[in-house]
Amino acid sequence: MLVRLLYASRAADAVDQDVLHAILRQSKANNPALGITGLLCCSDGIFIQALEGGRMAVNQLYNRIAADSCHTDVELLSYEEIGERRFAGWSMGQVNMSRLNPALLLKYSERPTLDPYAVSGAVSMALFEELMATASIVGQP
Ligand SMILES: Cc1cc2nc3c(=O)[nH]c(=O)nc-3n(C[C@H](O)[C@H](O)[C@H](O)COP(=O)(O)O)c2cc1C
């Protein structure tokens, strides 16, 4: 039983490379043993993260992450049962925002900014898939 969960949140403090690296370090240390794969995107103080794996593992990790004081306004965007993973290659891949094409954001939203609170979960997921396809993901499995 596999599920995919997508959520958005606002960083409590400014997010620099050290903060992001710390999150990715924790993810890479914990996620493989939990069978979790996914993607993390951070732009202008907003996180979007996709988690996929077994239902119980994803639910428990989401609850743990949601309770983290590093971010607020944690909002569930989408939750679905899936037949196969989309982010199987990453224990937690990071979207390289410097390689994000504004035209890709405009394709899905009114303005060329990343605002998951203003669009549907399906749109955020479609954006993630395009980012993957255009190889703007950094990070090892
Ligand atoms: C935006 C965000 C994403 C996170 N993603 C993960 C994750 O995928 N896996 C993980 O184990 N911890 C993640 N964390 C960290 C958890 O909230 C928590 O601090 C961590 O799992 C505790 O791990 P530890 O008990 O090994 O110290 C994330 C935190 C934030 C703020």
CSV table of N, CA, C and O in Angstrom, one decimal, residues 25-126:
chain,number,residue,atom,x,y,z
A,25,ARG,N,20.1,16.4,5.5
A,25,ARG,CA,20.9,15.4,6.2
A,25,ARG,C,20.0,14.5,7.0
A,25,ARG,O,20.2,13.3,7.0
A,26,GLN,N,19.1,15.1,7.7
A,26,GLN,CA,18.1,14.3,8.6
A,26,GLN,C,17.3,13.4,7.7
A,26,GLN,O,17.1,12.2,8.0
A,27,SER,N,16.9,13.9,6.5
A,27,SER,CA,16.1,13.1,5.6
A,27,SER,C,16.8,11.9,5.1
A,27,SER,O,16.3,10.8,5.1
A,28,LYS,N,18.1,12.2,4.7
A,28,LYS,CA,18.9,11.1,4.1
A,28,LYS,C,19.2,10.1,5.2
A,28,LYS,O,19.4,8.9,4.9
A,29,ALA,N,19.3,10.5,6.5
A,29,ALA,CA,19.7,9.6,7.5
A,29,ALA,C,18.4,8.7,7.9
A,29,ALA,O,18.6,7.5,8.2
A,30,ASN,N,17.2,9.3,7.8
A,30,ASN,CA,16.1,8.6,8.3
A,30,ASN,C,15.2,7.9,7.3
A,30,ASN,O,14.7,6.8,7.5
A,31,ASN,N,15.1,8.6,6.1
A,31,ASN,CA,14.1,8.1,5.1
A,31,ASN,C,14.3,6.7,4.5
A,31,ASN,O,13.4,6.0,4.3
A,32,PRO,N,15.6,6.4,4.2
A,32,PRO,CA,15.8,5.1,3.5
A,32,PRO,C,15.3,3.9,4.4
A,32,PRO,O,14.6,3.0,3.9
A,33,ALA,N,15.5,4.0,5.7
A,33,ALA,CA,15.1,2.9,6.6
A,33,ALA,C,13.6,2.8,6.7
A,33,ALA,O,13.0,1.8,6.9
A,34,LEU,N,12.9,4.0,6.5
A,34,LEU,CA,11.5,4.1,6.5
A,34,LEU,C,10.8,3.7,5.2
A,34,LEU,O,9.6,3.7,5.1
A,35,GLY,N,11.6,3.6,4.1
A,35,GLY,CA,11.1,3.3,2.8
A,35,GLY,C,10.5,4.6,2.2
A,35,GLY,O,9.6,4.5,1.3
A,36,ILE,N,10.9,5.7,2.6
A,36,ILE,CA,10.3,7.0,2.2
A,36,ILE,C,11.2,7.6,1.1
A,36,ILE,O,12.4,7.6,1.2
A,37,THR,N,10.6,8.1,0.0
A,37,THR,CA,11.2,8.8,-1.0
A,37,THR,C,10.5,10.1,-1.2
A,37,THR,O,9.3,10.3,-0.8
A,38,GLY,N,11.1,11.1,-1.9
A,38,GLY,CA,10.4,12.4,-2.1
A,38,GLY,C,11.2,13.5,-2.6
A,38,GLY,O,12.4,13.3,-2.9
A,39,LEU,N,10.6,14.7,-2.6
A,39,LEU,CA,11.3,15.9,-3.1
A,39,LEU,C,11.0,17.0,-2.1
A,39,LEU,O,9.9,17.1,-1.6
A,40,LEU,N,11.9,17.9,-1.9
A,40,LEU,CA,11.7,19.1,-1.1
A,40,LEU,C,12.1,20.3,-1.9
A,40,LEU,O,13.2,20.4,-2.6
A,41,CYS,N,11.2,21.3,-1.9
A,41,CYS,CA,11.5,22.5,-2.6
A,41,CYS,C,11.4,23.7,-1.6
A,41,CYS,O,10.5,23.7,-0.8
A,42,CYS,N,12.3,24.6,-1.7
A,42,CYS,CA,12.2,25.8,-0.8
A,42,CYS,C,12.4,27.0,-1.6
A,42,CYS,O,13.5,27.2,-2.3
A,43,SER,N,11.5,28.0,-1.5
A,43,SER,CA,11.7,29.2,-2.3
A,43,SER,C,11.0,30.3,-1.5
A,43,SER,O,9.8,30.2,-1.1
A,44,ASP,N,11.7,31.5,-1.3
A,44,ASP,CA,11.1,32.6,-0.6
A,44,ASP,C,10.4,32.2,0.7
A,44,ASP,O,9.3,32.7,1.0
A,45,GLY,N,11.1,31.4,1.5
A,45,GLY,CA,10.6,31.0,2.8
A,45,GLY,C,9.4,30.1,2.8
A,45,GLY,O,8.8,29.8,3.8
A,46,ILE,N,9.1,29.5,1.6
A,46,ILE,CA,8.0,28.5,1.5
A,46,ILE,C,8.6,27.1,1.2
A,46,ILE,O,9.4,27.0,0.3
A,47,PHE,N,8.2,26.1,1.9
A,47,PHE,CA,8.6,24.8,1.6
A,47,PHE,C,7.4,24.1,0.9
A,47,PHE,O,6.2,24.3,1.3
A,48,ILE,N,7.7,23.2,0.0
A,48,ILE,CA,6.8,22.2,-0.5
A,48,ILE,C,7.5,20.9,-0.5
A,48,ILE,O,8.6,20.8,-1.0
A,49,GLN,N,6.9,19.9,0.1
A,49,GLN,CA,7.5,18.6,0.1
A,49,GLN,C,6.5,17.5,-0.3
A,49,GLN,O,5.4,17.5,0.1
A,50,ALA,N,7.1,16.6,-1.1
A,50,ALA,CA,6.3,15.4,-1.4
A,50,ALA,C,6.9,14.2,-0.7
A,50,ALA,O,8.2,14.1,-0.7
A,51,LEU,N,6.1,13.4,-0.1
A,51,LEU,CA,6.6,12.2,0.6
A,51,LEU,C,5.8,11.1,0.0
A,51,LEU,O,4.6,11.1,-0.1
A,52,GLU,N,6.5,10.0,-0.3
A,52,GLU,CA,5.8,8.8,-0.8
A,52,GLU,C,6.4,7.6,-0.2
A,52,GLU,O,7.6,7.5,0.2
A,53,GLY,N,5.6,6.6,0.0
A,53,GLY,CA,6.0,5.3,0.7
A,53,GLY,C,4.8,4.6,1.3
A,53,GLY,O,3.7,4.9,0.9
A,54,GLY,N,5.1,3.7,2.2
A,54,GLY,CA,4.0,3.0,2.8
A,54,GLY,C,3.1,4.0,3.6
A,54,GLY,O,3.5,5.0,4.1
A,55,ARG,N,1.8,3.7,3.7
A,55,ARG,CA,0.8,4.6,4.3
A,55,ARG,C,1.2,5.0,5.7
A,55,ARG,O,1.2,6.2,6.1
A,56,MET,N,1.5,4.0,6.5
A,56,MET,CA,1.8,4.2,7.9
A,56,MET,C,3.1,5.1,8.1
A,56,MET,O,3.2,6.0,8.8
A,57,ALA,N,4.1,4.7,7.3
A,57,ALA,CA,5.4,5.4,7.3
A,57,ALA,C,5.2,6.9,6.9
A,57,ALA,O,5.8,7.8,7.6
A,58,VAL,N,4.5,7.1,5.8
A,58,VAL,CA,4.3,8.5,5.4
A,58,VAL,C,3.5,9.3,6.4
A,58,VAL,O,3.8,10.4,6.7
A,59,ASN,N,2.4,8.7,6.9
A,59,ASN,CA,1.6,9.4,7.9
A,59,ASN,C,2.4,9.8,9.1
A,59,ASN,O,2.3,10.9,9.6
A,60,GLN,N,3.2,8.8,9.6
A,60,GLN,CA,4.0,9.1,10.8
A,60,GLN,C,5.0,10.2,10.6
A,60,GLN,O,5.2,11.0,11.4
A,61,LEU,N,5.7,10.1,9.4
A,61,LEU,CA,6.7,11.1,9.2
A,61,LEU,C,6.1,12.4,9.0
A,61,LEU,O,6.6,13.4,9.5
A,62,TYR,N,5.0,12.5,8.3
A,62,TYR,CA,4.3,13.8,8.1
A,62,TYR,C,3.9,14.4,9.5
A,62,TYR,O,4.1,15.6,9.7
A,63,ASN,N,3.4,13.6,10.4
A,63,ASN,CA,3.1,14.1,11.7
A,63,ASN,C,4.3,14.7,12.4
A,63,ASN,O,4.2,15.7,13.1
A,64,ARG,N,5.4,13.9,12.3
A,64,ARG,CA,6.7,14.4,12.9
A,64,ARG,C,7.1,15.7,12.3
A,64,ARG,O,7.5,16.6,13.0
A,65,ILE,N,7.1,15.8,11.0
A,65,ILE,CA,7.6,17.0,10.3
A,65,ILE,C,6.7,18.1,10.6
A,65,ILE,O,7.1,19.3,10.9
A,66,ALA,N,5.3,17.9,10.6
A,66,ALA,CA,4.4,19.0,10.9
A,66,ALA,C,4.6,19.6,12.3
A,66,ALA,O,4.3,20.8,12.5
A,67,ALA,N,5.1,18.8,13.2
A,67,ALA,CA,5.3,19.3,14.6
A,67,ALA,C,6.6,20.0,14.7
A,67,ALA,O,6.9,20.6,15.8
A,68,ASP,N,7.4,20.1,13.7
A,68,ASP,CA,8.7,20.7,13.7
A,68,ASP,C,8.6,22.2,13.8
A,68,ASP,O,7.9,22.8,13.0
A,69,SER,N,9.2,22.9,14.8
A,69,SER,CA,9.0,24.3,15.0
A,69,SER,C,9.8,25.1,14.0
A,69,SER,O,9.7,26.4,14.0
A,70,CYS,N,10.5,24.4,13.1
A,70,CYS,CA,11.2,25.2,12.0
A,70,CYS,C,10.3,25.8,11.0
A,70,CYS,O,10.7,26.6,10.2
A,71,HIS,N,9.0,25.3,11.0
A,71,HIS,CA,8.1,25.9,10.0
A,71,HIS,C,6.7,26.0,10.7
A,71,HIS,O,6.4,25.4,11.7
A,72,THR,N,5.8,26.8,10.0
A,72,THR,CA,4.4,27.0,10.5
A,72,THR,C,3.5,26.9,9.3
A,72,THR,O,3.9,26.7,8.1
A,73,ASP,N,2.2,27.0,9.5
A,73,ASP,CA,1.2,27.0,8.5
A,73,ASP,C,1.3,25.7,7.6
A,73,ASP,O,1.2,25.8,6.4
A,74,VAL,N,1.6,24.6,8.2
A,74,VAL,CA,1.7,23.4,7.5
A,74,VAL,C,0.3,23.0,6.9
A,74,VAL,O,-0.6,22.8,7.7
A,75,GLU,N,0.2,22.9,5.6
A,75,GLU,CA,-1.0,22.7,5.0
A,75,GLU,C,-1.0,21.5,4.0
A,75,GLU,O,-0.1,21.5,3.1
A,76,LEU,N,-1.8,20.5,4.3
A,76,LEU,CA,-1.9,19.3,3.4
A,76,LEU,C,-2.5,19.7,2.1
A,76,LEU,O,-3.6,20.3,2.0
A,77,LEU,N,-1.7,19.5,1.0
A,77,LEU,CA,-2.2,19.9,-0.4
A,77,LEU,C,-2.8,18.7,-1.1
A,77,LEU,O,-3.8,18.9,-1.9
A,78,SER,N,-2.3,17.5,-0.9
A,78,SER,CA,-2.8,16.4,-1.6
A,78,SER,C,-2.4,15.1,-1.0
A,78,SER,O,-1.3,15.0,-0.4
A,79,TYR,N,-3.2,14.1,-1.0
A,79,TYR,CA,-2.9,12.8,-0.4
A,79,TYR,C,-3.6,11.7,-1.2
A,79,TYR,O,-4.8,11.8,-1.4
A,80,GLU,N,-2.8,10.8,-1.8
A,80,GLU,CA,-3.4,9.8,-2.7
A,80,GLU,C,-2.8,8.5,-2.6
A,80,GLU,O,-1.6,8.4,-2.3
A,81,GLU,N,-3.6,7.4,-2.8
A,81,GLU,CA,-3.0,6.1,-2.9
A,81,GLU,C,-2.5,6.0,-4.3
A,81,GLU,O,-3.1,6.4,-5.2
A,82,ILE,N,-1.3,5.4,-4.4
A,82,ILE,CA,-0.6,5.3,-5.7
A,82,ILE,C,-0.2,3.9,-6.0
A,82,ILE,O,0.0,3.0,-5.1
A,83,GLY,N,-0.1,3.6,-7.3
A,83,GLY,CA,0.4,2.3,-7.7
A,83,GLY,C,1.9,2.2,-7.8
A,83,GLY,O,2.5,1.1,-7.7
A,84,GLU,N,2.5,3.3,-8.1
A,84,GLU,CA,3.9,3.4,-8.2
A,84,GLU,C,4.5,4.7,-7.8
A,84,GLU,O,3.7,5.7,-7.7
A,85,ARG,N,5.8,4.7,-7.4
A,85,ARG,CA,6.4,6.0,-7.0
A,85,ARG,C,6.8,6.8,-8.2
A,85,ARG,O,7.1,6.3,-9.2
A,86,ARG,N,6.8,8.1,-7.9
A,86,ARG,CA,7.4,9.0,-9.0
A,86,ARG,C,8.8,9.5,-8.6
A,86,ARG,O,9.5,10.0,-9.4
A,87,PHE,N,9.1,9.5,-7.3
A,87,PHE,CA,10.4,10.1,-6.9
A,87,PHE,C,11.3,9.0,-6.3
A,87,PHE,O,12.0,9.2,-5.4
A,88,ALA,N,11.2,7.8,-6.9
A,88,ALA,CA,11.9,6.6,-6.3
A,88,ALA,C,13.4,6.8,-6.3
A,88,ALA,O,14.1,6.2,-5.5
A,89,GLY,N,13.9,7.7,-7.1
A,89,GLY,CA,15.4,7.9,-7.2
A,89,GLY,C,15.9,8.7,-6.0
A,89,GLY,O,17.1,8.8,-5.9
A,90,TRP,N,15.1,9.3,-5.2
A,90,TRP,CA,15.6,10.2,-4.1
A,90,TRP,C,15.0,9.9,-2.8
A,90,TRP,O,13.8,9.8,-2.6
A,91,SER,N,15.9,9.7,-1.8
A,91,SER,CA,15.5,9.6,-0.4
A,91,SER,C,14.9,10.9,0.0
A,91,SER,O,13.9,11.0,0.8
A,92,MET,N,15.4,12.0,-0.5
A,92,MET,CA,14.8,13.3,-0.4
A,92,MET,C,15.6,14.2,-1.4
A,92,MET,O,16.7,14.7,-1.1
A,93,GLY,N,15.1,14.4,-2.6
A,93,GLY,CA,15.8,15.3,-3.6
A,93,GLY,C,15.5,16.7,-3.3
A,93,GLY,O,14.4,17.0,-2.7
A,94,GLN,N,16.4,17.6,-3.6
A,94,GLN,CA,16.1,19.0,-3.4
A,94,GLN,C,16.0,19.7,-4.8
A,94,GLN,O,16.8,19.5,-5.7
A,95,VAL,N,14.9,20.5,-4.9
A,95,VAL,CA,14.7,21.2,-6.2
A,95,VAL,C,15.7,22.3,-6.2
A,95,VAL,O,15.7,23.2,-5.3
A,96,ASN,N,16.5,22.4,-7.2
A,96,ASN,CA,17.4,23.5,-7.4
A,96,ASN,C,16.7,24.7,-8.0
A,96,ASN,O,16.5,24.8,-9.2
A,97,MET,N,16.4,25.6,-7.0
A,97,MET,CA,15.6,26.8,-7.4
A,97,MET,C,16.3,27.7,-8.4
A,97,MET,O,15.7,28.4,-9.1
A,98,SER,N,17.6,27.7,-8.3
A,98,SER,CA,18.4,28.5,-9.2
A,98,SER,C,18.2,28.1,-10.7
A,98,SER,O,18.4,28.9,-11.6
A,99,ARG,N,17.8,26.9,-10.9
A,99,ARG,CA,17.5,26.4,-12.2
A,99,ARG,C,16.1,26.4,-12.6
A,99,ARG,O,15.7,25.8,-13.6
A,100,LEU,N,15.3,27.0,-11.7
A,100,LEU,CA,13.9,27.0,-12.0
A,100,LEU,C,13.5,28.1,-13.1
A,100,LEU,O,13.8,29.3,-12.9
A,101,ASN,N,12.9,27.7,-14.1
A,101,ASN,CA,12.5,28.5,-15.2
A,101,ASN,C,11.2,29.3,-14.9
A,101,ASN,O,10.2,28.6,-14.7
A,102,PRO,N,11.2,30.6,-14.8
A,102,PRO,CA,10.0,31.4,-14.5
A,102,PRO,C,8.8,31.0,-15.4
A,102,PRO,O,7.7,31.0,-15.0
A,103,ALA,N,9.2,30.6,-16.6
A,103,ALA,CA,8.1,30.2,-17.6
A,103,ALA,C,7.4,29.0,-17.1
A,103,ALA,O,6.1,28.8,-17.3
A,104,LEU,N,8.1,28.1,-16.4
A,104,LEU,CA,7.4,26.9,-15.9
A,104,LEU,C,6.4,27.3,-14.8
A,104,LEU,O,5.3,26.7,-14.7
A,105,LEU,N,6.8,28.3,-13.9
A,105,LEU,CA,5.8,28.7,-12.9
A,105,LEU,C,4.6,29.4,-13.5
A,105,LEU,O,3.5,29.2,-13.1
A,106,LEU,N,4.9,30.2,-14.6
A,106,LEU,CA,3.8,30.9,-15.2
A,106,LEU,C,2.8,29.9,-15.9
A,106,LEU,O,1.6,30.2,-16.1
A,107,LYS,N,3.4,28.8,-16.3
A,107,LYS,CA,2.5,27.8,-17.0
A,107,LYS,C,1.4,27.4,-16.1
A,107,LYS,O,0.3,27.1,-16.6
A,108,TYR,N,1.6,27.4,-14.8
A,108,TYR,CA,0.7,26.8,-13.9
A,108,TYR,C,0.0,27.9,-12.9
A,108,TYR,O,-0.9,27.6,-12.2
A,109,SER,N,0.5,29.1,-12.9
A,109,SER,CA,0.0,30.1,-12.0
A,109,SER,C,-0.2,31.5,-12.6
A,109,SER,O,0.4,31.8,-13.6
A,110,GLU,N,-0.8,32.3,-11.8
A,110,GLU,CA,-1.1,33.7,-12.3
A,110,GLU,C,0.2,34.5,-12.4
A,110,GLU,O,0.3,35.4,-13.2
A,111,ARG,N,1.1,34.3,-11.4
A,111,ARG,CA,2.3,35.0,-11.4
A,111,ARG,C,3.5,34.1,-11.4
A,111,ARG,O,3.4,32.9,-10.9
A,112,PRO,N,4.7,34.5,-11.8
A,112,PRO,CA,5.9,33.6,-11.8
A,112,PRO,C,6.5,33.4,-10.5
A,112,PRO,O,7.7,33.5,-10.3
A,113,THR,N,5.7,33.2,-9.5
A,113,THR,CA,6.2,32.9,-8.1
A,113,THR,C,5.6,31.6,-7.6
A,113,THR,O,4.6,31.2,-8.1
A,114,LEU,N,6.3,31.0,-6.7
A,114,LEU,CA,5.9,29.7,-6.2
A,114,LEU,C,5.0,30.0,-5.0
A,114,LEU,O,5.4,30.5,-3.9
A,115,ASP,N,3.7,29.8,-5.2
A,115,ASP,CA,2.7,30.0,-4.1
A,115,ASP,C,1.7,28.8,-4.0
A,115,ASP,O,0.6,28.9,-4.6
A,116,PRO,N,2.1,27.8,-3.3
A,116,PRO,CA,1.3,26.6,-3.2
A,116,PRO,C,-0.1,26.9,-2.5
A,116,PRO,O,-1.0,26.1,-2.7
A,117,TYR,N,-0.1,28.0,-1.7
A,117,TYR,CA,-1.4,28.3,-1.0
A,117,TYR,C,-2.4,28.8,-2.0
A,117,TYR,O,-3.6,28.9,-1.7
A,118,ALA,N,-2.0,29.2,-3.2
A,118,ALA,CA,-2.9,29.9,-4.1
A,118,ALA,C,-3.3,28.9,-5.3
A,118,ALA,O,-4.1,29.3,-6.1
A,119,VAL,N,-2.7,27.8,-5.3
A,119,VAL,CA,-3.0,26.9,-6.4
A,119,VAL,C,-3.5,25.5,-5.9
A,119,VAL,O,-3.3,25.2,-4.7
A,120,SER,N,-4.0,24.7,-6.7
A,120,SER,CA,-4.5,23.4,-6.2
A,120,SER,C,-3.3,22.4,-6.0
A,120,SER,O,-2.2,22.6,-6.5
A,121,GLY,N,-3.6,21.4,-5.2
A,121,GLY,CA,-2.5,20.4,-5.0
A,121,GLY,C,-2.1,19.7,-6.3
A,121,GLY,O,-0.9,19.4,-6.5
A,122,ALA,N,-3.1,19.6,-7.2
A,122,ALA,CA,-2.8,18.9,-8.5
A,122,ALA,C,-1.8,19.8,-9.3
A,122,ALA,O,-0.9,19.3,-9.9
A,123,VAL,N,-1.9,21.1,-9.2
A,123,VAL,CA,-1.0,22.0,-9.9
A,123,VAL,C,0.4,21.9,-9.3
A,123,VAL,O,1.4,21.8,-10.0
A,124,SER,N,0.5,21.9,-8.0
A,124,SER,CA,1.8,21.8,-7.3
A,124,SER,C,2.5,20.5,-7.7
A,124,SER,O,3.7,20.4,-7.9
A,125,MET,N,1.7,19.4,-7.7
A,125,MET,CA,2.2,18.1,-8.1
A,125,MET,C,2.7,18.1,-9.6
A,125,MET,O,3.7,17.6,-9.9
A,126,ALA,N,1.9,18.8,-10.4
A,126,ALA,CA,2.3,18.8,-11.8
A,126,ALA,C,3.6,19.6,-12.0
A,126,ALA,O,4.5,19.2,-12.8
